[in-house]
């Protein structure tokens, strides 16, 4: 059974840093692209970033480029999101999701975690 | 990141059929496949449709998807009370070099 479990969320001051982790199990982690998707309070889903199986290809939304960075450790089956220079509008529940299909135009998010809440506030 | 456009809400009585539209552009829906997700706050989003009209195993055939040009639709037939949730479309956008989600539609069962 595929399982994705996020951790690392919490309260951080504006300008601060946080690292989110997503522990994956139930599939061959290194063979699949992974993503982070977030949902701000009262708002819709927003794609944040994606990384391909070997970790070579990464993509980030314009709103987070240069501040949030996706990475992975295929030896530990863990996906990361390093979050720097955090702003109030980064406050959201962050979901880890597995990608399935043919990149990019036929990919979809086939498994999701339950999310971890990041609150950026002084 | 420009979002795909969905109606904020749709509603229907139990047993009825509702349609959720998803409007995009030539750089996204026009050239990429669309997927649909059901989301209850506090839970993991659930995929309902992938590659425009394919259902993952376990998704009832009451849910169906289609795509034409730069728009897509999700139809829920035989509406049930546990279909009350938020629904999102998503696709890849060539000009943004990333994924985009729809604005989301809240389905209410009357």
mmCIF file of C-alpha atoms in Angstrom:
data_model
loop_
_atom_site.group_PDB
_atom_site.id
_atom_site.type_symbol
_atom_site.label_atom_id
_atom_site.label_comp_id
_atom_site.label_asym_id
_atom_site.label_seq_id
_atom_site.Cartn_x
_atom_site.Cartn_y
_atom_site.Cartn_z
ATOM 1 C CA UNK A 1 0.000 0.000 0.000
ATOM 2 C CA UNK A 2 1.369 3.407 -0.973
ATOM 3 C CA UNK A 3 1.804 5.706 2.008
ATOM 4 C CA UNK A 4 3.019 9.294 2.116
ATOM 5 C CA UNK A 5 3.527 10.999 5.460
ATOM 6 C CA UNK A 6 4.519 14.656 5.769
ATOM 7 C CA UNK A 7 6.259 16.196 8.772
ATOM 8 C CA UNK A 8 8.167 19.320 9.743
ATOM 9 C CA UNK A 9 5.403 21.904 9.699
ATOM 10 C CA UNK A 10 4.945 24.462 12.447
ATOM 11 C CA UNK A 11 5.016 28.146 13.359
ATOM 12 C CA UNK A 12 7.852 30.232 11.928
ATOM 13 C CA UNK A 13 8.504 33.961 11.841
ATOM 14 C CA UNK A 14 8.542 35.910 8.565
ATOM 15 C CA UNK A 15 11.944 35.600 6.966
ATOM 16 C CA UNK A 16 12.585 32.304 8.727
ATOM 17 C CA UNK A 17 13.288 28.822 7.403
ATOM 18 C CA UNK A 18 11.734 25.389 7.715
ATOM 19 C CA UNK A 19 12.329 21.998 6.111
ATOM 20 C CA UNK A 20 9.422 19.727 5.343
ATOM 21 C CA UNK A 21 9.860 15.985 4.881
ATOM 22 C CA UNK A 22 7.665 13.358 3.257
ATOM 23 C CA UNK A 23 8.362 9.717 4.071
ATOM 24 C CA UNK A 24 7.268 7.396 1.280
ATOM 25 C CA UNK A 25 6.587 3.653 1.353
ATOM 26 C CA UNK A 26 4.790 0.980 -0.634
ATOM 27 C CA UNK A 27 6.405 1.722 -4.020
ATOM 28 C CA UNK A 28 9.866 2.027 -5.607
ATOM 29 C CA UNK A 29 10.449 5.633 -4.622
ATOM 30 C CA UNK A 30 13.384 6.323 -6.946
ATOM 31 C CA UNK A 31 11.313 5.400 -10.020
ATOM 32 C CA UNK A 32 8.666 8.085 -9.563
ATOM 33 C CA UNK A 33 8.407 11.844 -9.772
ATOM 34 C CA UNK A 34 7.116 13.587 -6.664
ATOM 35 C CA UNK A 35 5.516 16.952 -5.925
ATOM 36 C CA UNK A 36 4.518 19.406 -3.231
ATOM 37 C CA UNK A 37 1.079 21.026 -3.424
ATOM 38 C CA UNK A 38 -0.241 23.524 -0.876
ATOM 39 C CA UNK A 39 -3.549 24.962 0.245
ATOM 40 C CA UNK A 40 -3.694 28.299 2.049
ATOM 41 C CA UNK A 41 -6.545 28.795 4.543
ATOM 42 C CA UNK A 42 -9.786 29.371 2.654
ATOM 43 C CA UNK A 43 -8.065 29.018 -0.716
ATOM 44 C CA UNK A 44 -7.716 26.359 -3.396
ATOM 45 C CA UNK A 45 -4.955 23.903 -4.198
ATOM 46 C CA UNK A 46 -1.721 25.395 -5.556
ATOM 47 C CA UNK A 47 1.120 23.413 -7.129
ATOM 48 C CA UNK A 48 4.460 24.299 -5.535
ATOM 49 C CA UNK A 49 7.181 22.101 -7.038
ATOM 50 C CA UNK A 50 8.035 18.758 -8.621
ATOM 51 C CA UNK A 51 11.132 16.598 -8.885
ATOM 52 C CA UNK A 52 11.770 13.683 -11.203
ATOM 53 C CA UNK A 53 12.916 10.211 -10.175
ATOM 54 C CA UNK A 54 16.647 10.708 -10.443
ATOM 55 C CA UNK A 55 16.387 14.128 -8.821
ATOM 56 C CA UNK A 56 17.912 15.826 -11.850
ATOM 57 C CA UNK A 57 14.844 17.653 -13.084
ATOM 58 C CA UNK A 58 13.137 20.081 -10.712
ATOM 59 C CA UNK A 59 10.340 22.568 -11.337
ATOM 60 C CA UNK A 60 9.028 25.302 -9.056
ATOM 61 C CA UNK A 61 6.068 27.657 -9.208
ATOM 62 C CA UNK A 62 7.005 31.250 -9.910
ATOM 63 C CA UNK A 63 5.602 32.315 -6.529
ATOM 64 C CA UNK A 64 8.191 30.221 -4.648
ATOM 65 C CA UNK A 65 11.158 30.152 -7.034
ATOM 66 C CA UNK A 66 14.388 31.070 -5.294
ATOM 67 C CA UNK A 67 12.906 30.599 -1.798
ATOM 68 C CA UNK A 68 11.488 27.045 -1.700
ATOM 69 C CA UNK A 69 13.548 24.155 -3.023
ATOM 70 C CA UNK A 70 12.494 20.569 -3.592
ATOM 71 C CA UNK A 71 14.928 17.671 -3.207
ATOM 72 C CA UNK A 72 14.874 13.956 -2.489
ATOM 73 C CA UNK A 73 16.957 11.228 -0.870
ATOM 74 C CA UNK A 74 16.289 8.030 -2.796
ATOM 75 C CA UNK A 75 18.353 5.987 -0.315
ATOM 76 C CA UNK A 76 15.966 6.965 2.497
ATOM 77 C CA UNK A 77 12.733 7.253 0.473
ATOM 78 C CA UNK A 78 12.231 10.835 1.621
ATOM 79 C CA UNK A 79 11.089 13.929 -0.253
ATOM 80 C CA UNK A 80 12.057 17.352 1.111
ATOM 81 C CA UNK A 81 10.973 20.939 0.747
ATOM 82 C CA UNK A 82 13.492 23.466 2.033
ATOM 83 C CA UNK A 83 11.654 26.698 2.765
ATOM 84 C CA UNK A 84 13.675 29.905 3.159
ATOM 85 C CA UNK A 85 12.731 33.596 3.373
ATOM 86 C CA UNK A 86 9.234 32.609 4.393
ATOM 87 C CA UNK A 87 6.393 35.085 4.017
ATOM 88 C CA UNK A 88 2.910 35.299 5.485
ATOM 89 C CA UNK A 89 1.428 34.163 2.187
ATOM 90 C CA UNK A 90 3.347 30.870 2.446
ATOM 91 C CA UNK A 91 0.999 29.926 5.306
ATOM 92 C CA UNK A 92 -0.713 26.757 4.111
ATOM 93 C CA UNK A 93 -1.135 23.037 4.499
ATOM 94 C CA UNK A 94 1.575 21.413 2.408
ATOM 95 C CA UNK A 95 0.797 18.084 0.744
ATOM 96 C CA UNK A 96 3.271 15.612 -0.687
ATOM 97 C CA UNK A 97 1.999 13.831 -3.807
ATOM 98 C CA UNK A 98 3.273 11.085 -6.081
ATOM 99 C CA UNK A 99 3.120 11.567 -9.849
ATOM 100 C CA UNK A 100 2.003 8.861 -12.250
ATOM 101 C CA UNK A 101 1.842 8.759 -16.038
ATOM 102 C CA UNK A 102 3.890 10.240 -18.840
ATOM 103 C CA UNK A 103 5.789 13.453 -18.171
ATOM 104 C CA UNK A 104 4.696 16.202 -18.257
ATOM 105 C CA UNK A 105 1.520 16.421 -20.205
ATOM 106 C CA UNK A 106 -0.078 13.195 -18.991
ATOM 107 C CA UNK A 107 1.080 13.196 -15.383
ATOM 108 C CA UNK A 108 -1.417 13.184 -12.559
ATOM 109 C CA UNK A 109 -1.141 13.127 -8.751
ATOM 110 C CA UNK A 110 -2.184 9.569 -7.881
ATOM 111 C CA UNK A 111 -1.362 9.416 -4.159
ATOM 112 C CA UNK A 112 -1.336 12.191 -1.587
ATOM 113 C CA UNK A 113 -0.346 12.561 2.042
ATOM 114 C CA UNK A 114 -2.576 14.180 4.646
ATOM 115 C CA UNK A 115 -0.501 17.328 4.785
ATOM 116 C CA UNK A 116 1.475 19.355 7.291
ATOM 117 C CA UNK A 117 0.543 22.890 8.356
ATOM 118 C CA UNK A 118 3.029 25.721 8.019
ATOM 119 C CA UNK A 119 2.135 29.008 9.691
ATOM 120 C CA UNK A 120 4.265 32.083 9.000
ATOM 121 C CA UNK A 121 3.533 34.739 11.585
ATOM 122 C CA UNK A 122 5.267 36.993 14.087
ATOM 123 C CA UNK B 1 0.675 31.162 -11.418
ATOM 124 C CA UNK B 2 -2.531 31.524 -13.468
ATOM 125 C CA UNK B 3 -5.240 29.105 -12.377
ATOM 126 C CA UNK B 4 -7.761 27.270 -14.476
ATOM 127 C CA UNK B 5 -11.289 28.702 -14.141
ATOM 128 C CA UNK B 6 -14.035 26.708 -12.426
ATOM 129 C CA UNK B 7 -17.454 27.787 -11.109
ATOM 130 C CA UNK B 8 -17.251 28.492 -7.355
ATOM 131 C CA UNK B 9 -20.178 26.214 -6.586
ATOM 132 C CA UNK B 10 -22.688 23.795 -8.058
ATOM 133 C CA UNK B 11 -25.572 22.027 -6.342
ATOM 134 C CA UNK B 12 -28.102 19.329 -7.015
ATOM 135 C CA UNK B 13 -30.604 17.053 -5.351
ATOM 136 C CA UNK B 14 -29.743 13.427 -4.574
ATOM 137 C CA UNK B 15 -29.849 11.371 -7.743
ATOM 138 C CA UNK B 16 -29.380 14.340 -10.051
ATOM 139 C CA UNK B 17 -26.499 15.015 -12.395
ATOM 140 C CA UNK B 18 -24.140 17.973 -12.015
ATOM 141 C CA UNK B 19 -21.409 19.246 -14.329
ATOM 142 C CA UNK B 20 -18.281 21.131 -13.313
ATOM 143 C CA UNK B 21 -16.469 23.056 -16.029
ATOM 144 C CA UNK B 22 -12.753 23.852 -16.189
ATOM 145 C CA UNK B 23 -11.584 26.529 -18.591
ATOM 146 C CA UNK B 24 -7.966 26.978 -19.610
ATOM 147 C CA UNK B 25 -5.738 28.102 -22.461
ATOM 148 C CA UNK B 26 -3.881 26.788 -25.476
ATOM 149 C CA UNK B 27 -0.732 26.468 -23.334
ATOM 150 C CA UNK B 28 -2.353 24.181 -20.782
ATOM 151 C CA UNK B 29 -5.591 22.278 -21.454
ATOM 152 C CA UNK B 30 -5.117 22.859 -25.177
ATOM 153 C CA UNK B 31 -2.022 20.627 -25.216
ATOM 154 C CA UNK B 32 -2.047 18.621 -21.963
ATOM 155 C CA UNK B 33 -4.222 16.033 -20.279
ATOM 156 C CA UNK B 34 -6.578 17.043 -17.485
ATOM 157 C CA UNK B 35 -7.041 15.340 -14.134
ATOM 158 C CA UNK B 36 -9.714 15.871 -11.482
ATOM 159 C CA UNK B 37 -9.538 15.618 -7.676
ATOM 160 C CA UNK B 38 -12.051 15.441 -4.842
ATOM 161 C CA UNK B 39 -10.998 17.146 -1.614
ATOM 162 C CA UNK B 40 -12.489 17.289 1.831
ATOM 163 C CA UNK B 41 -10.654 19.790 4.063
ATOM 164 C CA UNK B 42 -8.225 18.086 6.410
ATOM 165 C CA UNK B 43 -7.943 14.992 4.270
ATOM 166 C CA UNK B 44 -5.753 13.892 1.368
ATOM 167 C CA UNK B 45 -7.131 14.906 -2.044
ATOM 168 C CA UNK B 46 -8.409 11.929 -4.038
ATOM 169 C CA UNK B 47 -7.895 11.525 -7.789
ATOM 170 C CA UNK B 48 -11.144 10.926 -9.696
ATOM 171 C CA UNK B 49 -10.117 11.273 -13.351
ATOM 172 C CA UNK B 50 -6.770 11.217 -15.172
ATOM 173 C CA UNK B 51 -5.801 11.745 -18.811
ATOM 174 C CA UNK B 52 -9.097 13.559 -19.434
ATOM 175 C CA UNK B 53 -11.515 10.644 -19.076
ATOM 176 C CA UNK B 54 -9.833 7.708 -17.288
ATOM 177 C CA UNK B 55 -10.956 6.596 -13.833
ATOM 178 C CA UNK B 56 -8.486 5.144 -11.300
ATOM 179 C CA UNK B 57 -9.535 1.789 -9.935
ATOM 180 C CA UNK B 58 -12.102 2.129 -7.183
ATOM 181 C CA UNK B 59 -13.658 5.350 -8.494
ATOM 182 C CA UNK B 60 -17.354 4.789 -9.287
ATOM 183 C CA UNK B 61 -18.486 5.204 -12.889
ATOM 184 C CA UNK B 62 -20.838 7.945 -11.661
ATOM 185 C CA UNK B 63 -17.814 10.178 -12.182
ATOM 186 C CA UNK B 64 -16.876 10.916 -15.788
ATOM 187 C CA UNK B 65 -14.557 13.379 -17.476
ATOM 188 C CA UNK B 66 -14.166 14.910 -20.910
ATOM 189 C CA UNK B 67 -12.051 17.476 -22.703
ATOM 190 C CA UNK B 68 -12.588 19.594 -25.791
ATOM 191 C CA UNK B 69 -10.216 22.262 -27.011
ATOM 192 C CA UNK B 70 -9.186 24.409 -24.050
ATOM 193 C CA UNK B 71 -11.954 23.249 -21.699
ATOM 194 C CA UNK B 72 -12.724 20.168 -19.672
ATOM 195 C CA UNK B 73 -15.702 18.917 -17.663
ATOM 196 C CA UNK B 74 -16.402 16.593 -14.775
ATOM 197 C CA UNK B 75 -19.870 15.057 -14.560
ATOM 198 C CA UNK B 76 -21.220 13.501 -11.379
ATOM 199 C CA UNK B 77 -24.288 11.365 -12.071
ATOM 200 C CA UNK B 78 -26.626 9.979 -9.436
ATOM 201 C CA UNK B 79 -25.503 12.585 -6.904
ATOM 202 C CA UNK B 80 -25.040 11.250 -3.361
ATOM 203 C CA UNK B 81 -24.662 13.032 -0.034
ATOM 204 C CA UNK B 82 -21.061 11.919 0.336
ATOM 205 C CA UNK B 83 -20.214 13.663 -2.942
ATOM 206 C CA UNK B 84 -20.286 16.943 -1.005
ATOM 207 C CA UNK B 85 -16.718 18.164 -1.313
ATOM 208 C CA UNK B 86 -14.452 20.523 -3.206
ATOM 209 C CA UNK B 87 -13.424 19.489 -6.727
ATOM 210 C CA UNK B 88 -10.348 20.634 -8.646
ATOM 211 C CA UNK B 89 -9.106 20.185 -12.193
ATOM 212 C CA UNK B 90 -5.371 20.237 -12.960
ATOM 213 C CA UNK B 91 -3.016 20.097 -15.907
ATOM 214 C CA UNK B 92 0.512 20.959 -17.075
ATOM 215 C CA UNK B 93 1.117 24.439 -18.498
ATOM 216 C CA UNK B 94 3.829 24.762 -21.144
ATOM 217 C CA UNK B 95 4.223 28.525 -20.779
ATOM 218 C CA UNK B 96 4.523 28.375 -16.986
ATOM 219 C CA UNK B 97 6.635 25.206 -17.081
ATOM 220 C CA UNK B 98 4.618 23.853 -14.207
ATOM 221 C CA UNK B 99 1.279 22.448 -13.118
ATOM 222 C CA UNK B 100 -1.831 24.523 -12.618
ATOM 223 C CA UNK B 101 -4.943 23.743 -10.609
ATOM 224 C CA UNK B 102 -8.434 25.017 -11.136
ATOM 225 C CA UNK B 103 -9.954 27.565 -8.789
ATOM 226 C CA UNK B 104 -12.055 24.824 -7.194
ATOM 227 C CA UNK B 105 -15.782 24.060 -7.113
ATOM 228 C CA UNK B 106 -17.796 23.292 -4.004
ATOM 229 C CA UNK B 107 -20.482 20.685 -4.641
ATOM 230 C CA UNK B 108 -23.533 20.842 -2.389
ATOM 231 C CA UNK B 109 -26.157 18.114 -2.241
ATOM 232 C CA UNK B 110 -29.518 19.708 -1.493
#
